[in-house]
Coordinates of C-alpha atoms in Angstrom, one line a residue:
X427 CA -84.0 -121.2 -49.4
X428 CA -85.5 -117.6 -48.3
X429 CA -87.1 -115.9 -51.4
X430 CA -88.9 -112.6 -51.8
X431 CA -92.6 -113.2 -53.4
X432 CA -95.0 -110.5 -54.3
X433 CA -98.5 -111.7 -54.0
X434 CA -100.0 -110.2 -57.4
X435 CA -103.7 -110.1 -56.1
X436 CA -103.0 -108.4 -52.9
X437 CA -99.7 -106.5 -52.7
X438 CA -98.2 -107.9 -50.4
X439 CA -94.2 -108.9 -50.6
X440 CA -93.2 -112.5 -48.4
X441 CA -90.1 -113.6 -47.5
X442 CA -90.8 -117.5 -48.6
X443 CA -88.7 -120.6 -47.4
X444 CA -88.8 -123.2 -50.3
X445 CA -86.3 -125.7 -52.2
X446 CA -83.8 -125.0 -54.0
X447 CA -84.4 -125.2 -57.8
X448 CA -83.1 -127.7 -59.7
X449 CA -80.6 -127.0 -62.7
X450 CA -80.9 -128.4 -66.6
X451 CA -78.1 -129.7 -68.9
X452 CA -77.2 -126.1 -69.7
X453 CA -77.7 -124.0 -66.9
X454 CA -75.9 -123.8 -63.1
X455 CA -76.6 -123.0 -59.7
X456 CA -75.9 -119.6 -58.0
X457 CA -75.6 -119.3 -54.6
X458 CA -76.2 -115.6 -54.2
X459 CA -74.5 -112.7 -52.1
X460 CA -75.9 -109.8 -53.5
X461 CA -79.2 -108.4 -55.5
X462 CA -79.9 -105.2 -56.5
X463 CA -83.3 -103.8 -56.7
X464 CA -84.5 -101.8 -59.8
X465 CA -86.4 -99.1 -58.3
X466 CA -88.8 -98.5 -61.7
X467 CA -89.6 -101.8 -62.7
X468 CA -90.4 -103.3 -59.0
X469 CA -91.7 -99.9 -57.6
X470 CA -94.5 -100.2 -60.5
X471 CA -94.7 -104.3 -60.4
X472 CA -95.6 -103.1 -56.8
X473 CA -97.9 -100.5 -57.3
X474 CA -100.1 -102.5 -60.0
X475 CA -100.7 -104.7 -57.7
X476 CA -102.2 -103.0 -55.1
X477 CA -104.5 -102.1 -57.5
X478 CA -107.9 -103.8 -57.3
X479 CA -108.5 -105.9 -60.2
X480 CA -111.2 -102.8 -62.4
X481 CA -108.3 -100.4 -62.0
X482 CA -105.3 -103.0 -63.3
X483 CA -108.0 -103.8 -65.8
X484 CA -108.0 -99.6 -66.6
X485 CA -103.7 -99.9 -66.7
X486 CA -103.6 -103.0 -69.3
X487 CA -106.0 -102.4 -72.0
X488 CA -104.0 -104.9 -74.0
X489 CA -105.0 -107.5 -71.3
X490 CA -107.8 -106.8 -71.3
X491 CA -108.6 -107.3 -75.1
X492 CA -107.2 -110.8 -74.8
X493 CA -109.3 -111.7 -71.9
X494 CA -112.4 -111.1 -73.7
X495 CA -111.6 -112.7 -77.1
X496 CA -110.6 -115.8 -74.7
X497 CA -113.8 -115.6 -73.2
X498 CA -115.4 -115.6 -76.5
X499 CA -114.1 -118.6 -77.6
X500 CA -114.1 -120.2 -74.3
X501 CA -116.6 -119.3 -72.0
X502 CA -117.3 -116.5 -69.1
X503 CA -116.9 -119.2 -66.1
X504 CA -113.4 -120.7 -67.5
X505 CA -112.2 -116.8 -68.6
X506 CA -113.1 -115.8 -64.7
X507 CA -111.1 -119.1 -63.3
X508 CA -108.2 -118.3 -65.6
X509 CA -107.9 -114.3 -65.0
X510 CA -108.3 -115.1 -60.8
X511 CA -105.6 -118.1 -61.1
X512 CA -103.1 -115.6 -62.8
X513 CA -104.1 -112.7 -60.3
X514 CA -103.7 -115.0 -56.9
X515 CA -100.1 -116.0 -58.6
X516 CA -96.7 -115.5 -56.3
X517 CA -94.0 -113.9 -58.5
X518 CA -90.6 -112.9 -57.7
X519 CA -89.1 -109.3 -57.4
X520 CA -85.8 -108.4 -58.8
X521 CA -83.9 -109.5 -61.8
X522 CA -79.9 -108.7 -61.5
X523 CA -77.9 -110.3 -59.0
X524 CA -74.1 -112.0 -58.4
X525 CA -73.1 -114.6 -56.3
X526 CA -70.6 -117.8 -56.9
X527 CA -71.3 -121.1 -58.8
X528 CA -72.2 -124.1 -56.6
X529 CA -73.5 -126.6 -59.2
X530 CA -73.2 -126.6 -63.2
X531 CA -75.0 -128.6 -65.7
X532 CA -74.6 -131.9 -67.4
X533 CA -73.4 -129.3 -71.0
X534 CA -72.1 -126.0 -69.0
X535 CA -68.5 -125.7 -70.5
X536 CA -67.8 -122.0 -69.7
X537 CA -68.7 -121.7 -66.0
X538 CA -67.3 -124.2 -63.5
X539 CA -67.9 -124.3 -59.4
X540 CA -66.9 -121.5 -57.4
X541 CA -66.7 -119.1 -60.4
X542 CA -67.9 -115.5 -59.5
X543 CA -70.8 -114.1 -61.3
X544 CA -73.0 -111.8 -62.2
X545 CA -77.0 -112.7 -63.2
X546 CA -79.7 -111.5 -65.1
X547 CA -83.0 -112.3 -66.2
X548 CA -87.2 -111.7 -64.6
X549 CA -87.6 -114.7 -62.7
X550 CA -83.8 -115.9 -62.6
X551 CA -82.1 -113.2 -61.0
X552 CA -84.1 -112.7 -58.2
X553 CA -84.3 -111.8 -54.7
X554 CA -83.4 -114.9 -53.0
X555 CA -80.5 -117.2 -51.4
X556 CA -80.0 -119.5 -54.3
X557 CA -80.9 -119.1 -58.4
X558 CA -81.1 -121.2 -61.5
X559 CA -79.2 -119.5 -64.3
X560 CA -79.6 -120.3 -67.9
X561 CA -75.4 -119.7 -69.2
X562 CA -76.7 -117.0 -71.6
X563 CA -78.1 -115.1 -68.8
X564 CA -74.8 -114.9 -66.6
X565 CA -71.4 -113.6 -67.0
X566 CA -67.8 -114.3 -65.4
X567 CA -66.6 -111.3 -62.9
X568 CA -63.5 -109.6 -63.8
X569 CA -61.1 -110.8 -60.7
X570 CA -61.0 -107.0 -60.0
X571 CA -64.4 -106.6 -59.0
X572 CA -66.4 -107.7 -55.9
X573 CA -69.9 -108.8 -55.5
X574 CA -71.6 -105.2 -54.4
X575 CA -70.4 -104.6 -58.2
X576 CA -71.4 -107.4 -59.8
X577 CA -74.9 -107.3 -58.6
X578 CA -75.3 -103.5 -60.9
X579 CA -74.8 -106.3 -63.8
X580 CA -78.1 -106.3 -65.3
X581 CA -79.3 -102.3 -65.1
X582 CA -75.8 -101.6 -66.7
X583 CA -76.7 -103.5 -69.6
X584 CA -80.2 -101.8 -69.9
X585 CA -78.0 -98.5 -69.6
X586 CA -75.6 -99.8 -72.4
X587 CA -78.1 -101.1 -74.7
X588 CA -79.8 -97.2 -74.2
X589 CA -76.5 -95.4 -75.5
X590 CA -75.7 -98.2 -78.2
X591 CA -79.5 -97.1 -79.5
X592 CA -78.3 -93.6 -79.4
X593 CA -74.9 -94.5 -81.8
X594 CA -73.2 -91.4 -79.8
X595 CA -69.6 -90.3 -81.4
X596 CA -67.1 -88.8 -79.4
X597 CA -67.5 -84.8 -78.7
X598 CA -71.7 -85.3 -79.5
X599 CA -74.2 -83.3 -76.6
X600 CA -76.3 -85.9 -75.2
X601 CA -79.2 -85.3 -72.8
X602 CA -80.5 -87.8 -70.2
X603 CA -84.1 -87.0 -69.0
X604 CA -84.6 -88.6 -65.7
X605 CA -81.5 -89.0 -63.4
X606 CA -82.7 -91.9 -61.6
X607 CA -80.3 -95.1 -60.8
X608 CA -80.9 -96.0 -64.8
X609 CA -80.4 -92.4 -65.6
X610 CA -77.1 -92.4 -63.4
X611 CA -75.6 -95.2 -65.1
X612 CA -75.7 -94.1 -68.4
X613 CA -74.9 -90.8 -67.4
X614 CA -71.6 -92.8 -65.9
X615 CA -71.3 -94.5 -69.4
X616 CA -71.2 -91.5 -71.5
X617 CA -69.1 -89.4 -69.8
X618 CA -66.7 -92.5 -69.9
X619 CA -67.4 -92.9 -73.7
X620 CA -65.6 -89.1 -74.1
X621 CA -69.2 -87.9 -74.6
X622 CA -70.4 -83.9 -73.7
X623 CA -73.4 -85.2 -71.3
X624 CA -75.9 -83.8 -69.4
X625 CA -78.9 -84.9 -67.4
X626 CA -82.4 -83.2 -66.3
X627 CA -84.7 -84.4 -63.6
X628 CA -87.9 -82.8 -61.7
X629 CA -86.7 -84.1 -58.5
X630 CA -84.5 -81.1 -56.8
X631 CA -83.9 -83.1 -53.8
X632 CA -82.3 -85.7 -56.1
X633 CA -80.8 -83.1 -58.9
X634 CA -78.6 -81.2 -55.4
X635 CA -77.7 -85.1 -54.5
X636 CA -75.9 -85.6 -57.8
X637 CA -74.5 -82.2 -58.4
X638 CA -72.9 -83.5 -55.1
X639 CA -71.4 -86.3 -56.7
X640 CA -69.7 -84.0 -59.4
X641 CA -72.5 -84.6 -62.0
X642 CA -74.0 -81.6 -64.4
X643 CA -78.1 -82.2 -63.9
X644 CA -80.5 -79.4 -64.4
X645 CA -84.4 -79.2 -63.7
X646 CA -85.9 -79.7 -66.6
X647 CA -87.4 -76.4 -66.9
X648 CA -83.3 -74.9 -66.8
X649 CA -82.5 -77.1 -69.8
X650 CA -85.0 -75.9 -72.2
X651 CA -84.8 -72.9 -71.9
X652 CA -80.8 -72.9 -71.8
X653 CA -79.9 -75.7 -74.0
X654 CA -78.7 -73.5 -77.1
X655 CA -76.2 -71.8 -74.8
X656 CA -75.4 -75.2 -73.1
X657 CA -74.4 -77.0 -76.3
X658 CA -72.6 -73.6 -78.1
X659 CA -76.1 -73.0 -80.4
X660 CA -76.2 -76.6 -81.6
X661 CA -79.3 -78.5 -79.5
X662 CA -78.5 -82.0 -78.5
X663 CA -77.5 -84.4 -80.7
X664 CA -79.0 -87.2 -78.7
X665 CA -81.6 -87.7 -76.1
X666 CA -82.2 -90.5 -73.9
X667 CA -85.4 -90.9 -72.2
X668 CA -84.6 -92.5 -69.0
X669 CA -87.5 -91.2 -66.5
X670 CA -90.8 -93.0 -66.0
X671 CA -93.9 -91.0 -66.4
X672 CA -97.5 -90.7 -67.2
X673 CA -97.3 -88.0 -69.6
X674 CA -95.9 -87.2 -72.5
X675 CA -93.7 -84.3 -70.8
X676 CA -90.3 -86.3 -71.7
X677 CA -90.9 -87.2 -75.0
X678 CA -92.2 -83.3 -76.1
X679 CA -89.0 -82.0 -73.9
X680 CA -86.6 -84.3 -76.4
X681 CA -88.5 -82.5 -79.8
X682 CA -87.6 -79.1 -78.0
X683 CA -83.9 -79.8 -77.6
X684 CA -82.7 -81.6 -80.3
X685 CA -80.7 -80.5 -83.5
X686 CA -82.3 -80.9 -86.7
X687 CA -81.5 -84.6 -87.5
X688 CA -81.2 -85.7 -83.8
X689 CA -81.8 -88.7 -82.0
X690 CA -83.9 -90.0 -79.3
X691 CA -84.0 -92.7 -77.5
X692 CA -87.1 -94.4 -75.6
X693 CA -85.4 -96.7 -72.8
X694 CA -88.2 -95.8 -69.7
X695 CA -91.6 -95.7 -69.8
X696 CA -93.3 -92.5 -70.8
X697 CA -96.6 -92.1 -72.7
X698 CA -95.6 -91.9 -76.3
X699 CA -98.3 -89.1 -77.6
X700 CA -96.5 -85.9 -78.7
X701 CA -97.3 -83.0 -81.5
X702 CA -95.9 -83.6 -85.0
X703 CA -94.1 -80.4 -85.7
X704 CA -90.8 -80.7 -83.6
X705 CA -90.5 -84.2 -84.5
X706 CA -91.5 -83.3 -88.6
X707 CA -89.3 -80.1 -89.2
X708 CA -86.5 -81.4 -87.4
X709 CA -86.8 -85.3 -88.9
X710 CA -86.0 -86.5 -86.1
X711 CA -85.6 -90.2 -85.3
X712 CA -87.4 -92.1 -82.4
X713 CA -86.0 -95.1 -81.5
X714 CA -86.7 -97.5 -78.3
X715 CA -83.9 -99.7 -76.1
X716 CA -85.3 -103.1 -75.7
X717 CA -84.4 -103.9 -71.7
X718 CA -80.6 -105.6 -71.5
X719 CA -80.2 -106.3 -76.0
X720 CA -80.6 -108.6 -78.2
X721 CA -81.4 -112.0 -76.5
X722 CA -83.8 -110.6 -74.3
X723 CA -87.2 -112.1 -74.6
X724 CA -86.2 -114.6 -76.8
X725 CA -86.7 -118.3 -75.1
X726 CA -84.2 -119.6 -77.1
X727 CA -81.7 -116.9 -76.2
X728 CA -82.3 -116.8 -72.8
X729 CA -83.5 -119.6 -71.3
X730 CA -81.9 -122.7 -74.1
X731 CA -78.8 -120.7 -74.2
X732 CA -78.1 -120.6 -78.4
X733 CA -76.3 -117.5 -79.1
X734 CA -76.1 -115.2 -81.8
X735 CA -73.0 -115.1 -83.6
X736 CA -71.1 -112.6 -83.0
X737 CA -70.6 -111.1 -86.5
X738 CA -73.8 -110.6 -87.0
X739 CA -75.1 -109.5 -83.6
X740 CA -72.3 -107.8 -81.9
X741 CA -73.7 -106.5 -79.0
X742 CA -76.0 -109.0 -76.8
X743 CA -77.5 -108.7 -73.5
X744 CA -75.0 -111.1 -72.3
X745 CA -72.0 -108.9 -74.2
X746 CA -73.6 -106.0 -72.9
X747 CA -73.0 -107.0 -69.4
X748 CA -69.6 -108.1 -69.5
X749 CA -68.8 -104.5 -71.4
X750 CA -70.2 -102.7 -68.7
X751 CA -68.6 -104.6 -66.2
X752 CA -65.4 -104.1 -68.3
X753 CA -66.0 -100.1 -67.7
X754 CA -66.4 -101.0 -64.3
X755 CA -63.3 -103.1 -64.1
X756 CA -60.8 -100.4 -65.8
X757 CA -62.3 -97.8 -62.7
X758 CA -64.3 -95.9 -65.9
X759 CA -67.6 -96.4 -63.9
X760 CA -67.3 -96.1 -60.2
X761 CA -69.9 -98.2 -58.2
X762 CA -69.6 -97.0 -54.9
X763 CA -71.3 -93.9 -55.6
X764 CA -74.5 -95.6 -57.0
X765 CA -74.9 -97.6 -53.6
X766 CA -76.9 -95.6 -51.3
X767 CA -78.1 -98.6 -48.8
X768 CA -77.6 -101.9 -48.2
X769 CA -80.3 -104.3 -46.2
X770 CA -80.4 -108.0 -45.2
X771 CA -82.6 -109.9 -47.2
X772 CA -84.6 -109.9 -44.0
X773 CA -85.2 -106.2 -43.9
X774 CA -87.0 -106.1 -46.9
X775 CA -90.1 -103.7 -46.0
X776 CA -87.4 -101.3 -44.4
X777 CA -85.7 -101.7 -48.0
X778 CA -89.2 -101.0 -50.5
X779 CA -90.3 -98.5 -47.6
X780 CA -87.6 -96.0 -49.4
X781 CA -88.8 -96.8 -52.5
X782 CA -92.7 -96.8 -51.8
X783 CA -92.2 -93.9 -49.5
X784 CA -90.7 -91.7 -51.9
X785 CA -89.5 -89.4 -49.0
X786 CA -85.9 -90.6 -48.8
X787 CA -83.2 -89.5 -51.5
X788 CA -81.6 -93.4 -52.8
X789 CA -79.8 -94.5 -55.8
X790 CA -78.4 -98.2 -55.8
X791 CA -80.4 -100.6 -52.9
X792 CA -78.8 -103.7 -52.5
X793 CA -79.8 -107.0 -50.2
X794 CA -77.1 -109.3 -48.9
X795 CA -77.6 -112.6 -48.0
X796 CA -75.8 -114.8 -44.9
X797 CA -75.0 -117.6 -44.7
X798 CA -76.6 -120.6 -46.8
X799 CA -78.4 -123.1 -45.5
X800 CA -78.0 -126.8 -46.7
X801 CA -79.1 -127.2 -50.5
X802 CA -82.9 -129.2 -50.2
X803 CA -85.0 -129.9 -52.8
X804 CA -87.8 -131.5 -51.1
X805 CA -90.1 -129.3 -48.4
X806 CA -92.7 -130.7 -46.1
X807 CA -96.0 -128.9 -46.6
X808 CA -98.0 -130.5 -43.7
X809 CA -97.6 -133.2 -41.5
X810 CA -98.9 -136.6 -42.5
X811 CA -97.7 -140.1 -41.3
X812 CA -96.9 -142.1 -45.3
X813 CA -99.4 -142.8 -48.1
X814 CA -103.2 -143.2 -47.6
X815 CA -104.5 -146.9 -47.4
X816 CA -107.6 -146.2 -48.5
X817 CA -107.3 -143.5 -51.1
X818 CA -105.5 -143.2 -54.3
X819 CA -102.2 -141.1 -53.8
X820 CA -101.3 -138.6 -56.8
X821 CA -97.4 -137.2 -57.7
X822 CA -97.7 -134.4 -60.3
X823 CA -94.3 -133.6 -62.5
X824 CA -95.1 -129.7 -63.8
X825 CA -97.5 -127.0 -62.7
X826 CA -98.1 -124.7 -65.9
X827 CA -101.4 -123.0 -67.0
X828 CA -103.0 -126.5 -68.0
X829 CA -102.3 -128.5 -64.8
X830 CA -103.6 -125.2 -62.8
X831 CA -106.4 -124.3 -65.0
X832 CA -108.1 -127.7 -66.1
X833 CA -106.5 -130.8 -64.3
X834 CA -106.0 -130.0 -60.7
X835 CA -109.0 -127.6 -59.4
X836 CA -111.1 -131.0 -61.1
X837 CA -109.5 -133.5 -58.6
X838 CA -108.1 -131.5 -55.9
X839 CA -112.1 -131.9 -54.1
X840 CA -112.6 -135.8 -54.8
X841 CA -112.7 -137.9 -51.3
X842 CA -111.2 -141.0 -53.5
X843 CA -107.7 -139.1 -54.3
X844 CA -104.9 -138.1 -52.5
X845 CA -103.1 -135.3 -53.4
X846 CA -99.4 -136.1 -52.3
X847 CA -96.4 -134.4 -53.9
X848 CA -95.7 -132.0 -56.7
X849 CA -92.8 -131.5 -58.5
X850 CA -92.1 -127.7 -60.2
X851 CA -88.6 -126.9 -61.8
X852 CA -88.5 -123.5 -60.0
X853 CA -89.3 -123.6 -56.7
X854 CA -91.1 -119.7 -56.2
X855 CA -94.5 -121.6 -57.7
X856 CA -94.5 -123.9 -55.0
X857 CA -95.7 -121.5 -52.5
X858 CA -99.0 -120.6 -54.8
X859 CA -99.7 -124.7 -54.8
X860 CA -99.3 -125.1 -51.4
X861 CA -102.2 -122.3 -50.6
X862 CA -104.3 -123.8 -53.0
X863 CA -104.1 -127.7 -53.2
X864 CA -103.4 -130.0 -50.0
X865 CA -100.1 -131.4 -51.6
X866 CA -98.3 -133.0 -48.3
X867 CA -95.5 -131.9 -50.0
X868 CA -92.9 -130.0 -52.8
X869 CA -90.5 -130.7 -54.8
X870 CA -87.8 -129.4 -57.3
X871 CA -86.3 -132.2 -58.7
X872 CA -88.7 -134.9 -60.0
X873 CA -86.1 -137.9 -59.3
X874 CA -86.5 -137.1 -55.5
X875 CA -90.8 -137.3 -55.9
X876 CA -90.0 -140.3 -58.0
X877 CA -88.5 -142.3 -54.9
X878 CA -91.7 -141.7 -52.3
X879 CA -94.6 -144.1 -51.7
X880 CA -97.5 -143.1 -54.4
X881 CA -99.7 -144.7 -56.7
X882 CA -100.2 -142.7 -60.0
X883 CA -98.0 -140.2 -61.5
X884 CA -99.3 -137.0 -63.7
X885 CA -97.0 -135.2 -65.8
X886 CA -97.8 -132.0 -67.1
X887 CA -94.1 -130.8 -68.4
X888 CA -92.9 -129.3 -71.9
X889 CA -93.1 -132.4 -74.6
X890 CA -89.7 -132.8 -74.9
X891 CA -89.9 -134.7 -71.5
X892 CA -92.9 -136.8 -71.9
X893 CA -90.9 -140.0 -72.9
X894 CA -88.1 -139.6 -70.6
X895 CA -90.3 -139.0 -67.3
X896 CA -93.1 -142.0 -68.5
X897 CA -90.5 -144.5 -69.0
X898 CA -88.5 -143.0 -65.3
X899 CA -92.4 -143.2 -63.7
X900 CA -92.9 -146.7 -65.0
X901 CA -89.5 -148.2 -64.0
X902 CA -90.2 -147.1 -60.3
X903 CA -94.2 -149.0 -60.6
X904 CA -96.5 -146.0 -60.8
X905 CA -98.9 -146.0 -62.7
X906 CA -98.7 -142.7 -65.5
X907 CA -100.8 -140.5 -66.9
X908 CA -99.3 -137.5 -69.0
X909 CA -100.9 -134.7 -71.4
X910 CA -100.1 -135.7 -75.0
X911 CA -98.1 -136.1 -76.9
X912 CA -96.5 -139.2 -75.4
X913 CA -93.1 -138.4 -77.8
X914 CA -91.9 -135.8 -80.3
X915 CA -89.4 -138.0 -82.5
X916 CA -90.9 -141.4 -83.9
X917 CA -87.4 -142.7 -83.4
X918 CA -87.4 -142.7 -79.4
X919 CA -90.8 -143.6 -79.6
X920 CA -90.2 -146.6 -81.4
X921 CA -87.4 -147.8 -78.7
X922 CA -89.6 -147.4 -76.1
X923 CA -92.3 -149.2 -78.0
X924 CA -90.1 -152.4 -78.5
X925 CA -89.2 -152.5 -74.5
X926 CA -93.1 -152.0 -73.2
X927 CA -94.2 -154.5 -71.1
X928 CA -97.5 -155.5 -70.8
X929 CA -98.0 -154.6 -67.0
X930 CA -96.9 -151.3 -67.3
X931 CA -99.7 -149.2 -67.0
X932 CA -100.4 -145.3 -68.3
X933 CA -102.7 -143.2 -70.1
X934 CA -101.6 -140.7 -73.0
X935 CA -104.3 -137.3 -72.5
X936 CA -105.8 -135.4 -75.3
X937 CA -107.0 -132.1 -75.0
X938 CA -110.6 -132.4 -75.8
X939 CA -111.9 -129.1 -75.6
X940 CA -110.7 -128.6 -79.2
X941 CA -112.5 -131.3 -81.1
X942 CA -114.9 -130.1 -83.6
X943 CA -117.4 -132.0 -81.3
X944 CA -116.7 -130.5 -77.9
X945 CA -116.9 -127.0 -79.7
X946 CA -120.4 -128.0 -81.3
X947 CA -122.0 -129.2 -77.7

């Protein structure tokens, strides 16, 4: 499948061909029509990372903090490995996109093949032909809407989660700062929700484009010093911060124009310093808008798919979506006007030229994708004609921080071993392993690595797996070595203890950098 990769070390964006990912019990397969890209978030992904590595040092302070206690405790030389392992890392751009259901897990009950929807989710939504999707992270489409729509799923939600922060009532004067594709959309939201809106932007270019679309957006400068007369002597009732900047302009701007007793609300990324006395005379509340709701950054939300229930968390990122698309659905929150262009996944650079360039007015971007190719799993790296006779050949099952950091840069030099297929749930990592390790080749779904010709398996997974892939590695006659531990429940342990055999071979690993020994020498 063709995915778009940003090289984090360099810059750089790639259109990648690599296998399909392959879906869990409670997750299904997307093959995608349309993405949208979100012009703040990539644009600054982007622009960190052309960044050499002192100046994203100087832009992640935080980072940098945890480096050096992990150095600390570990060591300059394995610190340095770590921090240019993560920097030399392939990630993928974009995070809302629709497209129909090809495959469903083993559990899915509410999605079935051939359903329309629309996805969400860094790393799951992404740029690219087909996606895993977790069923808390995608929604059905109303039968009404089309896939252009669909694919403004996710940076609605962010928008809806922004005014459910601000608790607007009918009739209130609300204020968006920053009139960007984020800004738009809420503005869209609130004057659906019967609310007296405005927005503000420094962008004239931008603020003449809107007031062309029947929108009432000022420069900044007009609002404060007209915003008595613009909301009848009051002051805004709520603000919502929607721009992106390096000062503290749009935060001081929101103490200036709100009522005693007003509201604002963080949702873009603005440096938070600001003088006390607006923000003390007037009591005002500051409040942020955590991305799409509640659910988001929560693994168990998001990626295990347990819910909250409803009564007690009414609004999720996943109910956020399907209320915007609900607006969207009843013709409260027209789409076509937020779609400025639209590019084949192919003309990417063309598409984050706008964005980059900054000297082109754009709104909505969306890619579309052509037609799919056959669903693969498995991709030949390089050319080779079947297993080494004279070396031993090595299948690895998982590729996290461990297998990258400790176990593979150890083996990947010795002239004994064989470095023959690796096996990653989501295919966009492949591409990093294939620069760095001579793997002859990838795959996404272990059961296919499990049926080639190799001598020893590695697995490297989450525990919960352990077991499960030993006894599937020992039934097929490799011989297994796996990271401890070899089971979480004693019970399944047990089982599997009763039907060993006394040929089959495999070593359980233990992390000895941690004993009180290791530490000591």
């Amino acid at each position: 499948m063709k995915i778009l990769l940003l090289n984090y070390k360099s810059g750089d964006i790639l259109l990648s061909e690599l296998p399909v990912p392959e879906i869990g019990d409670r997750e299904i397969l997307v093959e995608v029509r349309y993405s949208l890209i979100s012009p703040g978030t990539e644009g600054n992904t982007i622009y960190v990372s052309k960044k050499n590595i002192f100046q994203k040092a100087l832009l992640r302070p935080d980072l940098v903090k945890k480096v050096l206690n992990f150095a600390k405790s570990s060591g300059f030389s394995k610190t340095y490995s770590l921090v240019k392992n993560k920097l030399e890392s392939y990630i993928p751009l974009g995070y809302s996109s629709s497209g129909e259901v090809v495959e469903v897990g083993r559990e899915v009950t509410e999605f079935k093949v051939r359903d329309r929807v629309a996805c969400s989710g860094q790393g799951i939504a992404y740029h690219g032909e087909y996606e895993v999707v977790p069923i808390n992270m995608a929604v059905k489409l109303p039968e009404n809407i089309g896939f252009k729509e669909g694919a403004f799923g996710t940076l609605g939600a962010i928008s809806m989660q922004g005014v459910r922060q601000a608790d607007v009532s009918v009739g209130e004067n609300v204020l968006i700062i920053g009139m960007g594709l984020i800004g738009e959309l809420t503005y869209l939201i609130l004057k659906a929700s019967g609310v007296n809106v405005l927005g503000c932007d420094v962008d004239e270019k931008r603020i003449e484009t809107l007031k062309g679309k029947g929108l009432d957006v000022y420069k900044n400068g007009e609002i404060l010093e007209n915003y008595l007369p613009l909301t009848k002597g009051i002051g805004f009732d709520k603000v919502i911060i929607c721009a992106s900047s390096k000062n503290n302009s749009p935060i001081e701007m929101s103490g200036e124009v709100l009522r005693k007793k007003g509201v604002v609300v963080v949702l873009g990324n603005v440096k938070m310093e600001f003088s006390r006395e607006n923000f003390y005379k007037k009591e005002i509340d500051i409040r942020f808008s955590t991305s799409y709701g509640p659910g988001r950054y929560d693994r168990k939300y998001e990626i295990e798919g347990i819910d909250y229930p409803l009564p007690y968390v009414r609004w999720t990122l996943k109910r956020n979506i399907e209320s915007f698309l609900r607006l969207v659905s009843d013709k409260k929150v027209d789409i076509s006007s937020l779609i400025s262009h639209t590019f084949k996944i192919e003309e990417f650079e063309k598409a984050y030229g706008i964005i980059l360039g900054k000297k082109e007015i754009y709104s909505g971007i969306l890619f579309e994708y052509g037609e799919k190719k056959e669903i693969k799993r498995k991709l030949i790296f390089r050319e080779f004609d079947g297993k080494s006779k004279d070396k031993i050949s090595v299948g690895v099952i998982g590729a996290g921080n461990f297998a990258k950091n400790f176990i593979l840069p150890l083996i990947k030099d010795r002239k004994d071993i064989e470095l023959f297929g690796i096996c990653t749930k989501n295919g966009y990592s492949l591409k990093e392993l294939k620069e760095k390790y001579p793997f002859k080749m990838g795959f996404t779904d272990y059961r296919e690595l499990l049926e080639e010709d190799f001598d020893v398996l590695l697995i490297f997974t989450r525990h919960n797996l352990h077991l499960k892939l030993l006894k599937e590695g020992l039934e097929r006659g490799k011989i297994v070595y796996l990271e401890k531990p070899l089971s979480i429940y004693e019970e399944e342990f047990n089982k599997f203890k009763e039907a060993l055999k006394e040929d089959h071979r495999f070593m359980v690993g233990f992390n000895r950098r941690f004993s009180r020994y290791s530490i000591e020498a």
